[in-house]
Coordinates of C-alpha atoms and ligand atoms in Angstrom, one line a residue:
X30 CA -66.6 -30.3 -46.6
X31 CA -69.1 -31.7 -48.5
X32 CA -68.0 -34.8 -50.9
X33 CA -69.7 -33.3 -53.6
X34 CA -68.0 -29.8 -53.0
X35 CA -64.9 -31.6 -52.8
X36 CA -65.4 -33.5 -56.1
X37 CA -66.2 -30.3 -57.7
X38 CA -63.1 -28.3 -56.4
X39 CA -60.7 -31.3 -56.9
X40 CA -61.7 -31.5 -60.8
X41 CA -61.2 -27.1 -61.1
X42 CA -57.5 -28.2 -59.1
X43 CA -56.8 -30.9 -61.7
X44 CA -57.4 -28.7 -64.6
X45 CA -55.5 -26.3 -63.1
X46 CA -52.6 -28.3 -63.0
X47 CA -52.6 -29.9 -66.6
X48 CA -52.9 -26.7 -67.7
X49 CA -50.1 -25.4 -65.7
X50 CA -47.9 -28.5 -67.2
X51 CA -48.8 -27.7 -70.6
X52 CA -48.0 -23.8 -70.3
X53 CA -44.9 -24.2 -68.2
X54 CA -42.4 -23.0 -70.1
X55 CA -44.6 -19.5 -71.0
X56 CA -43.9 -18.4 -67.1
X57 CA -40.2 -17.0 -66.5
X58 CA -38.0 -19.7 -65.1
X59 CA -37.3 -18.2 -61.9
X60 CA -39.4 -15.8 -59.8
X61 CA -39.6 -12.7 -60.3
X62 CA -40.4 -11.1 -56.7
X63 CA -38.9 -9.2 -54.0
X64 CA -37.9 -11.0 -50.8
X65 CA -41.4 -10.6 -48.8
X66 CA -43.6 -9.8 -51.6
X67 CA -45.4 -12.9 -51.2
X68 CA -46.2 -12.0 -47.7
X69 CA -47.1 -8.6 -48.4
X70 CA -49.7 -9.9 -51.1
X71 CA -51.5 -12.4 -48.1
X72 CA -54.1 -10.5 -45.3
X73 CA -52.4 -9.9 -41.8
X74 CA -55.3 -12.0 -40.0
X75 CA -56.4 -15.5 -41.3
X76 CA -60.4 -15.7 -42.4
X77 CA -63.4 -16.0 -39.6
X78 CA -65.6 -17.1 -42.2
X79 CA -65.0 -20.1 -44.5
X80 CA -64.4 -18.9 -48.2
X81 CA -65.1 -20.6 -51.5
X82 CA -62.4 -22.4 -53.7
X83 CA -62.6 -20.2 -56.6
X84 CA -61.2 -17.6 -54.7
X85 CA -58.2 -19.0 -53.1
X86 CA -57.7 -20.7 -57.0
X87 CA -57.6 -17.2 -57.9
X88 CA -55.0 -15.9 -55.3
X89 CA -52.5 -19.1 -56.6
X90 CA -52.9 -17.3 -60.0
X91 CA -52.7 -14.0 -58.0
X92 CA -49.9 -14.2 -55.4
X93 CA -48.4 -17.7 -55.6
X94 CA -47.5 -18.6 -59.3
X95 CA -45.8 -15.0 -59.1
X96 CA -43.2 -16.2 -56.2
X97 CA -42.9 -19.7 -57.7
X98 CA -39.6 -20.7 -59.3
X99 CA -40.8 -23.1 -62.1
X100 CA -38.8 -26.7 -61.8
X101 CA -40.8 -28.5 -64.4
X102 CA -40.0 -25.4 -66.8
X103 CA -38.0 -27.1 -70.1
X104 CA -35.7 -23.7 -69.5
X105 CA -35.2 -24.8 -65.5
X106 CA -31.5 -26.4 -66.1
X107 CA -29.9 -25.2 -62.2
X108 CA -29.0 -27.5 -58.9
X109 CA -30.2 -31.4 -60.5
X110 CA -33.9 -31.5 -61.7
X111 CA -36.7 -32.9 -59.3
X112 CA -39.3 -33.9 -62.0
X113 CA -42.7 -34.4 -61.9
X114 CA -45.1 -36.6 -63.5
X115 CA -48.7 -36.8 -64.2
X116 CA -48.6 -39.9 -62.5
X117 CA -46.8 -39.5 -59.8
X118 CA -49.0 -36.2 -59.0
X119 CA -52.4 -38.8 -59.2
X120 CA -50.3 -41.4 -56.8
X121 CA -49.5 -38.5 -54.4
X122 CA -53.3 -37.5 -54.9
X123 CA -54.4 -41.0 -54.3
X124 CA -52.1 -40.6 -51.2
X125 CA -53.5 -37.8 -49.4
X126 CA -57.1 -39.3 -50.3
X127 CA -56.6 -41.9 -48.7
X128 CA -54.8 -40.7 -45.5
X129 CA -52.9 -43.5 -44.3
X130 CA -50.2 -43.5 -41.6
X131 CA -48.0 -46.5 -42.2
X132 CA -46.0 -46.1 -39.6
X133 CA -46.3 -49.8 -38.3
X134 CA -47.4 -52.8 -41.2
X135 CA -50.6 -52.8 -39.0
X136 CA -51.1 -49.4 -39.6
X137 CA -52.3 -49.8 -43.1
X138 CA -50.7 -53.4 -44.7
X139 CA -50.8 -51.9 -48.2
X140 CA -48.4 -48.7 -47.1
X141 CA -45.6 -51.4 -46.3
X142 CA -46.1 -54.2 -48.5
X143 CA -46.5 -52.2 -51.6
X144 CA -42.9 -50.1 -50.7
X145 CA -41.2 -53.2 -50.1
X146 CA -42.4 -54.7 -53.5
X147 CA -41.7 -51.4 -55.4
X148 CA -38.0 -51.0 -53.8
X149 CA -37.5 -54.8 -55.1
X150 CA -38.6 -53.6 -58.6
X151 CA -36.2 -50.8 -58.1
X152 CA -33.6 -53.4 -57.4
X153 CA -34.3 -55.3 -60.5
X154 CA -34.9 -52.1 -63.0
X155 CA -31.3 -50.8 -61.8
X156 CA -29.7 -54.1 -61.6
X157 CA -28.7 -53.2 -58.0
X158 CA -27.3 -55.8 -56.2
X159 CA -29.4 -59.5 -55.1
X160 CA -28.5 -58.3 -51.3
X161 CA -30.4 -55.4 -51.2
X162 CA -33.8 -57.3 -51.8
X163 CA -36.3 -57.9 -49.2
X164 CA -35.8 -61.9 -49.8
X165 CA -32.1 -61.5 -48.8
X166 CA -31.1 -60.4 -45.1
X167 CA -31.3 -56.6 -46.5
X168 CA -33.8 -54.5 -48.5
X169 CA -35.2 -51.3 -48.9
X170 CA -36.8 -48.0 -47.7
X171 CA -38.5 -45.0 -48.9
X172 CA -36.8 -42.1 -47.1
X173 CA -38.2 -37.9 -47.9
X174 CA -34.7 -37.3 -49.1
X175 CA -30.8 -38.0 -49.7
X176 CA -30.1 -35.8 -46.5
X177 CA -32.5 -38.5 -44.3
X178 CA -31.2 -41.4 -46.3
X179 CA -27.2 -40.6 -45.0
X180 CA -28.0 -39.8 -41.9
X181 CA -29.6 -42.5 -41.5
X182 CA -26.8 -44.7 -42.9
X183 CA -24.2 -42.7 -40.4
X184 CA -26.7 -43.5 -37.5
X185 CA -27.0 -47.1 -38.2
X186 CA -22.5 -47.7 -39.1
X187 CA -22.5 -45.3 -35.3
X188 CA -24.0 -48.6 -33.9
X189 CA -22.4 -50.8 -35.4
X190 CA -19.0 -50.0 -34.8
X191 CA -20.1 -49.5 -31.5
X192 CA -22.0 -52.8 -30.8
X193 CA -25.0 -51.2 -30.4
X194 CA -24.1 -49.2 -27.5
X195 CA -26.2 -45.9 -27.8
X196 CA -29.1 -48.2 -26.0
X197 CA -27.3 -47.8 -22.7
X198 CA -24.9 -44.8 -22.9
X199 CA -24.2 -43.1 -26.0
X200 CA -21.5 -43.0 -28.4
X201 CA -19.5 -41.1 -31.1
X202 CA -16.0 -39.9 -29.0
X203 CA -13.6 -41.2 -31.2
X204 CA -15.5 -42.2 -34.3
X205 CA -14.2 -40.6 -38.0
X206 CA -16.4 -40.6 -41.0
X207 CA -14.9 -40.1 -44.3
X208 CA -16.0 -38.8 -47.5
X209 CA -14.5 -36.5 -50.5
X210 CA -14.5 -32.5 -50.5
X211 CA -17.0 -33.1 -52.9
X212 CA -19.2 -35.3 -50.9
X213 CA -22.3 -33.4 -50.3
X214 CA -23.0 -31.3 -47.3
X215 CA -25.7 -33.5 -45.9
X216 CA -22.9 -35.6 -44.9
X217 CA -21.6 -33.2 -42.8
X218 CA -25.1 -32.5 -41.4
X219 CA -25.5 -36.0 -40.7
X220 CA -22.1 -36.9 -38.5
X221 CA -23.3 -33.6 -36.7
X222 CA -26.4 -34.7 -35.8
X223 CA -25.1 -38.5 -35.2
X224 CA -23.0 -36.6 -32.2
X225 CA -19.7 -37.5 -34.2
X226 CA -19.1 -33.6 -34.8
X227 CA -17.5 -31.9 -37.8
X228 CA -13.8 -32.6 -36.5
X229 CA -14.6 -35.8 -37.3
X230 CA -15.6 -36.0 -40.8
X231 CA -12.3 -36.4 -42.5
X232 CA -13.0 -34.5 -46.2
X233 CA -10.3 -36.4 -48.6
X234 CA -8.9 -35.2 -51.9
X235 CA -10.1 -35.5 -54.9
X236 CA -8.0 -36.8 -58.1
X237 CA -8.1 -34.0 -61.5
X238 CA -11.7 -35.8 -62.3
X239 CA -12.8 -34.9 -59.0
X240 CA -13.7 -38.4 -57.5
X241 CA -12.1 -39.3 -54.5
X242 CA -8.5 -40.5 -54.0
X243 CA -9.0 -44.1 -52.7
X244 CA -4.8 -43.8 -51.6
X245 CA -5.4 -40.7 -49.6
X246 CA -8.5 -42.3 -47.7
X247 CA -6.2 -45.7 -47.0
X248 CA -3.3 -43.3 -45.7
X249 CA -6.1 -41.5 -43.9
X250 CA -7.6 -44.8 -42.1
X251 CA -4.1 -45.6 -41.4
X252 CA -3.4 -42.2 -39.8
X253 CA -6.5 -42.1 -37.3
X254 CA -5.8 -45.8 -36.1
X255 CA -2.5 -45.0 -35.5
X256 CA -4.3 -41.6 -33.3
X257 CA -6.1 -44.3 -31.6
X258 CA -9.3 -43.7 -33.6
X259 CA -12.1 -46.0 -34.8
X260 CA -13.0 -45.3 -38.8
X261 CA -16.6 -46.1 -38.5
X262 CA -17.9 -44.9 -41.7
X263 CA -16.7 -44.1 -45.3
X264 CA -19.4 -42.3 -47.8
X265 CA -18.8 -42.2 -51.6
X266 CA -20.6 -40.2 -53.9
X267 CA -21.8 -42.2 -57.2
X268 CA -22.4 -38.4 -59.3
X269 CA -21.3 -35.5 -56.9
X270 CA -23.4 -32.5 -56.3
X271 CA -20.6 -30.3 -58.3
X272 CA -19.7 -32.5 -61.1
X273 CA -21.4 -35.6 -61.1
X274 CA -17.9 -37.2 -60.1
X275 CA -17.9 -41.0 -59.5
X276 CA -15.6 -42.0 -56.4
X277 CA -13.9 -45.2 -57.1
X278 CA -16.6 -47.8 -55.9
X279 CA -14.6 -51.0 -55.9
X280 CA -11.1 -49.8 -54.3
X281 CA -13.0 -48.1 -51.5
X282 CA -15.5 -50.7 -50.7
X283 CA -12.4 -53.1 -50.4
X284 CA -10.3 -50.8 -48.3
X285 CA -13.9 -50.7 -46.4
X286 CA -14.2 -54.4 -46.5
X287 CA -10.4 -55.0 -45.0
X288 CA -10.8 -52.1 -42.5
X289 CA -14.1 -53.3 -41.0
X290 CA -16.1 -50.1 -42.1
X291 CA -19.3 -49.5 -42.6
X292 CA -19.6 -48.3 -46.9
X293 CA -22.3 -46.0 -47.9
X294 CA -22.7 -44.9 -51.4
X295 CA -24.7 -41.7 -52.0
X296 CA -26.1 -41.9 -55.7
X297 CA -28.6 -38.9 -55.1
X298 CA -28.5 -37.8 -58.5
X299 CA -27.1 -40.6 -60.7
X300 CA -28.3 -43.6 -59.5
X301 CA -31.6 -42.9 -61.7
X302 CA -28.9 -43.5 -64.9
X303 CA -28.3 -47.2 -63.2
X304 CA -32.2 -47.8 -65.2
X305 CA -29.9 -47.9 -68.7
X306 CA -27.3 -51.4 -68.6
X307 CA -24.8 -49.8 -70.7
X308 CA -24.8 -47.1 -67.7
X309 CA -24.2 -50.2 -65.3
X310 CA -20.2 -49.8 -65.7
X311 CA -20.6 -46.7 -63.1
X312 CA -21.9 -48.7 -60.3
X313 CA -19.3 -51.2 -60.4
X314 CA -18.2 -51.7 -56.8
X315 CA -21.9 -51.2 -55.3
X316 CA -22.0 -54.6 -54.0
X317 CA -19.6 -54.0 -51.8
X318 CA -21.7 -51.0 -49.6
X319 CA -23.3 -51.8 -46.7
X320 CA -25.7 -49.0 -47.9
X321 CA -27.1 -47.0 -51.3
X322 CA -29.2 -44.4 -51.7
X323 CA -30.6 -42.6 -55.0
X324 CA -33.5 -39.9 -55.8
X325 CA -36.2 -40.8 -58.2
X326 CA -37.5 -37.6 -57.0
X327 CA -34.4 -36.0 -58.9
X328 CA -34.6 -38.1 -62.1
X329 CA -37.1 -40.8 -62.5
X330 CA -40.1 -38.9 -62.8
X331 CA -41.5 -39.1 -59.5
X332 CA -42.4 -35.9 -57.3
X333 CA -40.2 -35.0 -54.4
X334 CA -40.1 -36.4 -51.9
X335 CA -39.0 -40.1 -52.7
X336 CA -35.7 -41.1 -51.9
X337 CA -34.8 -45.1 -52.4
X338 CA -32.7 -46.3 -49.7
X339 CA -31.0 -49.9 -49.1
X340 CA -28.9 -51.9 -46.3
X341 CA -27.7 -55.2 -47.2
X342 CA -28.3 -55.8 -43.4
X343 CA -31.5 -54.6 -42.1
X344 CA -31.0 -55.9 -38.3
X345 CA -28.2 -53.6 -38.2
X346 CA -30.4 -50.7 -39.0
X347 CA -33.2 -51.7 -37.2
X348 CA -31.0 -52.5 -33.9
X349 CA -29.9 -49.0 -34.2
X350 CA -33.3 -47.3 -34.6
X351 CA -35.9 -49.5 -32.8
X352 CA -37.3 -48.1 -29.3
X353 CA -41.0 -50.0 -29.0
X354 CA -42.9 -48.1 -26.5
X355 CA -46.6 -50.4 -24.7
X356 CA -48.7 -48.1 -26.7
X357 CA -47.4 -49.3 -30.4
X358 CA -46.9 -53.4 -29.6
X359 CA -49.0 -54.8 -31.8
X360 CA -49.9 -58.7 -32.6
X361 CA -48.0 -58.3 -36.0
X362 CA -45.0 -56.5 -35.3
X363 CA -44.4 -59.5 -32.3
X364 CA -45.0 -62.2 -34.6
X365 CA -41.7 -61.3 -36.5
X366 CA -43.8 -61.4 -40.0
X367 CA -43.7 -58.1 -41.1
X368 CA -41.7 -55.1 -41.5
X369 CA -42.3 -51.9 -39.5
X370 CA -41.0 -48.9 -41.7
X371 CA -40.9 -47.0 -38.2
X372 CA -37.6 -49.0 -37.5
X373 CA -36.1 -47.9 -40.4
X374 CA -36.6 -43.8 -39.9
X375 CA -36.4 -40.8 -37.9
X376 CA -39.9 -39.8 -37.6
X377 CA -42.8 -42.8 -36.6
X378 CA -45.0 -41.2 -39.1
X379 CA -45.0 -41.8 -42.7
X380 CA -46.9 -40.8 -46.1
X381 CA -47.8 -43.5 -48.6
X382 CA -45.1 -42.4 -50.9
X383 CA -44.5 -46.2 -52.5
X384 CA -48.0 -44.8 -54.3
X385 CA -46.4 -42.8 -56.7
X386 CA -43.6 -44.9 -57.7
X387 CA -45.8 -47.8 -58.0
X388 CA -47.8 -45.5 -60.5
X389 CA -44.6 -44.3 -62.0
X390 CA -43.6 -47.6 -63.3
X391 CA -46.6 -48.7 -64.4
X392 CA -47.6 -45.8 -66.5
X393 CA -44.4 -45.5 -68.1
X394 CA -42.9 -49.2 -68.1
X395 CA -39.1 -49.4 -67.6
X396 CA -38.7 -48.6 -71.3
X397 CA -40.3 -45.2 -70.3
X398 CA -37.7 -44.6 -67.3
X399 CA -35.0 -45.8 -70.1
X400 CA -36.0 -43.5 -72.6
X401 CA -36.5 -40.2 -70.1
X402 CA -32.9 -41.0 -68.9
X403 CA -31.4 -42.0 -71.8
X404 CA -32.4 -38.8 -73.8
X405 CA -31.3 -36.5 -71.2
X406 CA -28.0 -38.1 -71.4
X407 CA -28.0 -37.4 -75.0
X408 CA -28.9 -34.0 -74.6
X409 CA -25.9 -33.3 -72.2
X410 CA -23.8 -35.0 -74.5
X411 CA -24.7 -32.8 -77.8
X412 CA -24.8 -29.8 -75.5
X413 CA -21.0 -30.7 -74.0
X414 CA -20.2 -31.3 -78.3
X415 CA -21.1 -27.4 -79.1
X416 CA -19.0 -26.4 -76.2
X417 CA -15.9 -28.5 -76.4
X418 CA -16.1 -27.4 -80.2
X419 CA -15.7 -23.2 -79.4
X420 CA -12.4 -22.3 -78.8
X421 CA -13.6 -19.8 -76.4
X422 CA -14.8 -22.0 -73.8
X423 CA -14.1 -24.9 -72.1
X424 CA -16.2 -28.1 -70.7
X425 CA -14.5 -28.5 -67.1
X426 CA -15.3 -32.2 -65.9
X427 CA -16.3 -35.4 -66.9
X428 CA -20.0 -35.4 -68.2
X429 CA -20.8 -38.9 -68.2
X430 CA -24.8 -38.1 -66.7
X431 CA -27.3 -35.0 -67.7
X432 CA -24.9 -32.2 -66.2
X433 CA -22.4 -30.7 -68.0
X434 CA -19.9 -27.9 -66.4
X435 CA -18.4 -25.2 -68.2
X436 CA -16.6 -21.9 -68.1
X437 CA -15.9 -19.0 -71.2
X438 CA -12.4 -18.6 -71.4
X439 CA -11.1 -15.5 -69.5
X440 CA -12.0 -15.4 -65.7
X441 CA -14.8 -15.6 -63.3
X442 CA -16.2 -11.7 -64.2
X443 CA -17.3 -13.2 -67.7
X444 CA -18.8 -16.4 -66.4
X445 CA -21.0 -14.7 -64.2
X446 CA -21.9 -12.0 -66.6
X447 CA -23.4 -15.1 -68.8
X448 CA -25.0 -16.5 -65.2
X449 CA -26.8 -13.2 -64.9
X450 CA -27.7 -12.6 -68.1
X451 CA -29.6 -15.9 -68.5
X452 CA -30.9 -15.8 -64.8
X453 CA -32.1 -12.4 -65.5
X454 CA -33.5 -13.4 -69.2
X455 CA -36.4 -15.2 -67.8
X456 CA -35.6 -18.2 -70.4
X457 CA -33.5 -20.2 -68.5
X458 CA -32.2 -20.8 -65.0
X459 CA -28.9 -22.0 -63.8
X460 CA -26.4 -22.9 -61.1
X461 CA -22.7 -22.3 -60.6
X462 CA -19.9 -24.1 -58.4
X463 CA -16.2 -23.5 -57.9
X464 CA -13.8 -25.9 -59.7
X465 CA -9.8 -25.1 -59.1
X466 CA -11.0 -22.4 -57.6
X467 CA -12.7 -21.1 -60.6
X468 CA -16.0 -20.1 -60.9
X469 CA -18.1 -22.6 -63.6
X470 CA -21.6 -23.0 -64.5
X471 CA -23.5 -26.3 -64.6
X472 CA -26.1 -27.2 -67.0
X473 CA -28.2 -29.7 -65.4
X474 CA -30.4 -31.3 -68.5
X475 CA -33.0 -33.2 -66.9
X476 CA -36.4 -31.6 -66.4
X477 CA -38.8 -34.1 -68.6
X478 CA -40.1 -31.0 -71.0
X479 CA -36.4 -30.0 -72.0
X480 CA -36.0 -30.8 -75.9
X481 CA -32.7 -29.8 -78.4
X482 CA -34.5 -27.1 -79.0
X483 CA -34.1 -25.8 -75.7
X484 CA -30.2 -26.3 -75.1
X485 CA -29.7 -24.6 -78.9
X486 CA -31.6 -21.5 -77.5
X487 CA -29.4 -21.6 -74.2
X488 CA -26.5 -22.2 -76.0
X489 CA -26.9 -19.2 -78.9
X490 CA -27.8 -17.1 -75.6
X491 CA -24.8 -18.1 -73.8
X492 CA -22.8 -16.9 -76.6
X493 CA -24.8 -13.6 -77.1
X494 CA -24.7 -12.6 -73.9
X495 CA -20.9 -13.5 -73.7
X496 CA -19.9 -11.8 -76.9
X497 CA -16.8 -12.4 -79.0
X498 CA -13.8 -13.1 -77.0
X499 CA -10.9 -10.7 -77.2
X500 CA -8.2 -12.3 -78.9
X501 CA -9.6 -15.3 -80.1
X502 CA -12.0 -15.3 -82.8
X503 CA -15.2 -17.1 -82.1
X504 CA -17.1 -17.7 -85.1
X505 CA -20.7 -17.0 -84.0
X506 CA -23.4 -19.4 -85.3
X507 CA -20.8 -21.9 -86.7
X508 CA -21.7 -24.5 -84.4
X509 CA -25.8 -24.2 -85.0
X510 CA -27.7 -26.2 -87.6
X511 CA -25.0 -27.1 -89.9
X512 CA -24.9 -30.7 -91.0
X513 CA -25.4 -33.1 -88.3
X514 CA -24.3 -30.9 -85.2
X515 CA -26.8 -27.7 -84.4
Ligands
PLP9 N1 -26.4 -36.1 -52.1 C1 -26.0 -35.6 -53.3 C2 -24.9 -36.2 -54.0 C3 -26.8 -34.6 -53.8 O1 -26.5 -34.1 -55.0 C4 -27.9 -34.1 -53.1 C5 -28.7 -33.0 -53.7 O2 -28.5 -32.5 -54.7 C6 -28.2 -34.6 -51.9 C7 -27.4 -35.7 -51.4 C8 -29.3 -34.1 -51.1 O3 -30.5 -34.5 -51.7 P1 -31.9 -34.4 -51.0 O4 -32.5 -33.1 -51.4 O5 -32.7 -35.6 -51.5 O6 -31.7 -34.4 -49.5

């Protein structure tokens, strides 16, 4: 392709985009097709002959925008957001244009040394803690996701309570991991796939606000040593997937610290609210973990996929990943002076991801990230207010984040009834999960369009679709636009 063709078809892409971000919320929230309409709209056979850009524009208005599910919509409030950003589109842009490998520092310096500056921002904009900085013996790591960052956390505590032994025979008979029934299923996926297999993931009970019982996982430890086990790794969730539960951070990294175990806290979600200090009190305990992983591709404004990961040990996690074949030795990587991401991943390949974050905190400053945060907590807050305020429904779990969990009075047929109604309306889209074994919808406020105006439309259309509760009188429209309280 011509660069002059590709200048022109790159600006008729960009305007297609801000115009898609400013219409948004016009498209319904979730698709609208078939299972294999999509496929049934594309040619059997792919072209002989090259075709021109206008034309496959016009099929993304045609055949993909119909099948697309719209996450950026202010009405998208299901699963946790993963927003999006002018900038961080341009630093994903600038990415691909530039078409870097930075698997090895020598690969492309910039790709490294730019990650490990922006992770060390991250460090200071969250007030992590001082060990997981590049200048201590840790630091940190852009992984694609929460699922790669715990796996890779299981992988690295597998080798470490092993000595390192997977470089001569293997490992993982008689090793337990241990997180809460509300620890997310990566976790699971990860001891699979760390050879540790589901028998040993040890899933512990919850207390009534649905964070882990710190006695129940010292019994447990006690239990499996007494079995002749070795407790190699203990994962608490900062926000669950469910509720946004916080485990107990400091009484399980000190059980973890007495034990010997490797501590990894998953913050997938909430660790973006660690940007606010009076949010800090949550993460009390974190420097205690051996590891810590949050999203800013869920909440801090930057595209999927950008997970921020950190060890407070890095050898250890290098030890456990490094294999250096002749063809990728290198004058730097023997020197000792750099950092080779490739140690600190699955794949050798890698994106220049630490683009878009670098361009995410620069175009909105940390009192941007503050204010994006801070209002969605807000939101969830007022939202919760309306609810706990109707006798006929109830708010279900802590809401101390963006995602607030509730049920209507009266059983699971009504609550999904109102699921339905406002998946079906086009408006709005939303998630469920089972609570006491009862089914409860989440509202997750956090896609960066969202405005009051949005949660007072879901919340009148909650109520419409619900319809006055037998036996209780709920006073429709009391709770909108009176006084201070919509
Ligand atoms: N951990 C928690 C607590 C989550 O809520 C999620 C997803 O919602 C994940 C891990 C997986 O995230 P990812 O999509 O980045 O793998």
């Amino acid at each position: 392709m011509d660069v002059e063709r590709f200048r022109a078809d790159a600006h008729q892409l960009v305007d297609w985009v801000a115009s898609y971000l400013e219409t948004v919320g016009r498209h319904p929230v979730l698709a609208q097709v078939d299972p294999g309409w999509v496929r049934a709209q594309l040619p059997s056979h792919p072209p002989e002959s090259p075709e021109p850009f206008a034309g496959i524009l016009a099929d993304v208005d045609r055949i993909i925008l119909p099948g697309v599910t719209h996450w950026q919509s202010p009405g998208f409030f299901g699963y946790f957001p993963a927003n999006s950003s002018g900038p961080a589109i341009l630093g994903d842009l600038l990415s691909a244009g530039l078409g870097v490998q930075g698997m090895l520092w020598s690969t492309s310096p910039a790709c490294t040394e730019l990650e490990t500056h922006v992770l060390d921002w991250l460090v200071e904009i969250c007030g992590l803690p001082a060990a997981f900085r590049s200048d201590s013996a840790g630091g940190g790591v852009i992984q694609g996701s929460a699922s790669e960052a715990n796996l890779i956390a299981v992988l690295a505590a597998r080798e470490s309570a092993t000595h390192f032994a997977s470089d001569r025979h293997g490992t993982g008979g008689d090793l337990i991991a241990y997180t809460s029934v509300h620890g997310h299923s990566s976790i699971e996926k990860a001891v699979r796939i760390a050879g540790l297999g589901s028998r040993q993931l040890r899933l512990l009970p919850v207390d009534s606000g649905f964070a882990m019982n710190a006695k129940a996982l010292a019994d447990q430890i006690a239990v499996d040593r007494a079995d002749g086990l070795t407790p190699c790794i203990v994962v608490a969730t900062l926000g669950t997937t469910s509720t946004t539960a916080v485990d107990p951070l400091r009484a399980i990294g000190e059980i973890c610290r007495e034990e010997g175990i490797w501590f990894h806290v998953d913050g997938a979600y909430a660790g973006s609210a660690a940007v606010l200090p009076e949010m800090r009190k949550w993460f009390d305990g974190l420097e205690l973990a051996d590891s810590y992983c949050f999203d800013p591709h869920k909440w801090l404004l930057t595209n999927f996929d950008c997970t921020a990961f950190y060890v407070t040990d890095r050898q250890k996690l290098i030890r456990a990943l490094t294999v250096i074949p002749e063809y990728l030795r290198n004058a730097a990587t023997e020197s000792g002076a750099v950092i080779d991401y490739r140690d600190w991943q699955v794949p050798l390949g890698r994106r220049f991801r630490a683009l878009k974050l670098w361009f995410v905190i620069r175009q909105f400053g940390v009192a941007g990230l503050r204010q994006h945060v801070r209002r969605h907590i807000e939101l969830a807050a007022t939202l919760a207010g309306w609810i706990e305020s109707d006798p006929g429904y109830e708010v279900v779990a802590p809401h101390p984040f963006g995602l607030v969990c509730f049920r209507r009075k009266g059983g699971d047929e009504v609550n999904q009834q109102i699921l339905d109604g406002l998946n079906r309306s086009g408006d709005f889209f939303l998630t469920h999960t089972r609570l006491d074994d009862q089914l409860t919808i989440r509202v997750a406020v956090g896609s960066p369009q969202t405005t009051l105006d949005d949660l007072e439309r879901l919340w009148e259309a909650v109520r419409e679709i619900a319809g006055p509760r037998s036996g209780t009188q709920v006073e429709q429209g009391a709770h909108h636009r009176g006084g201070g309280t919509p």
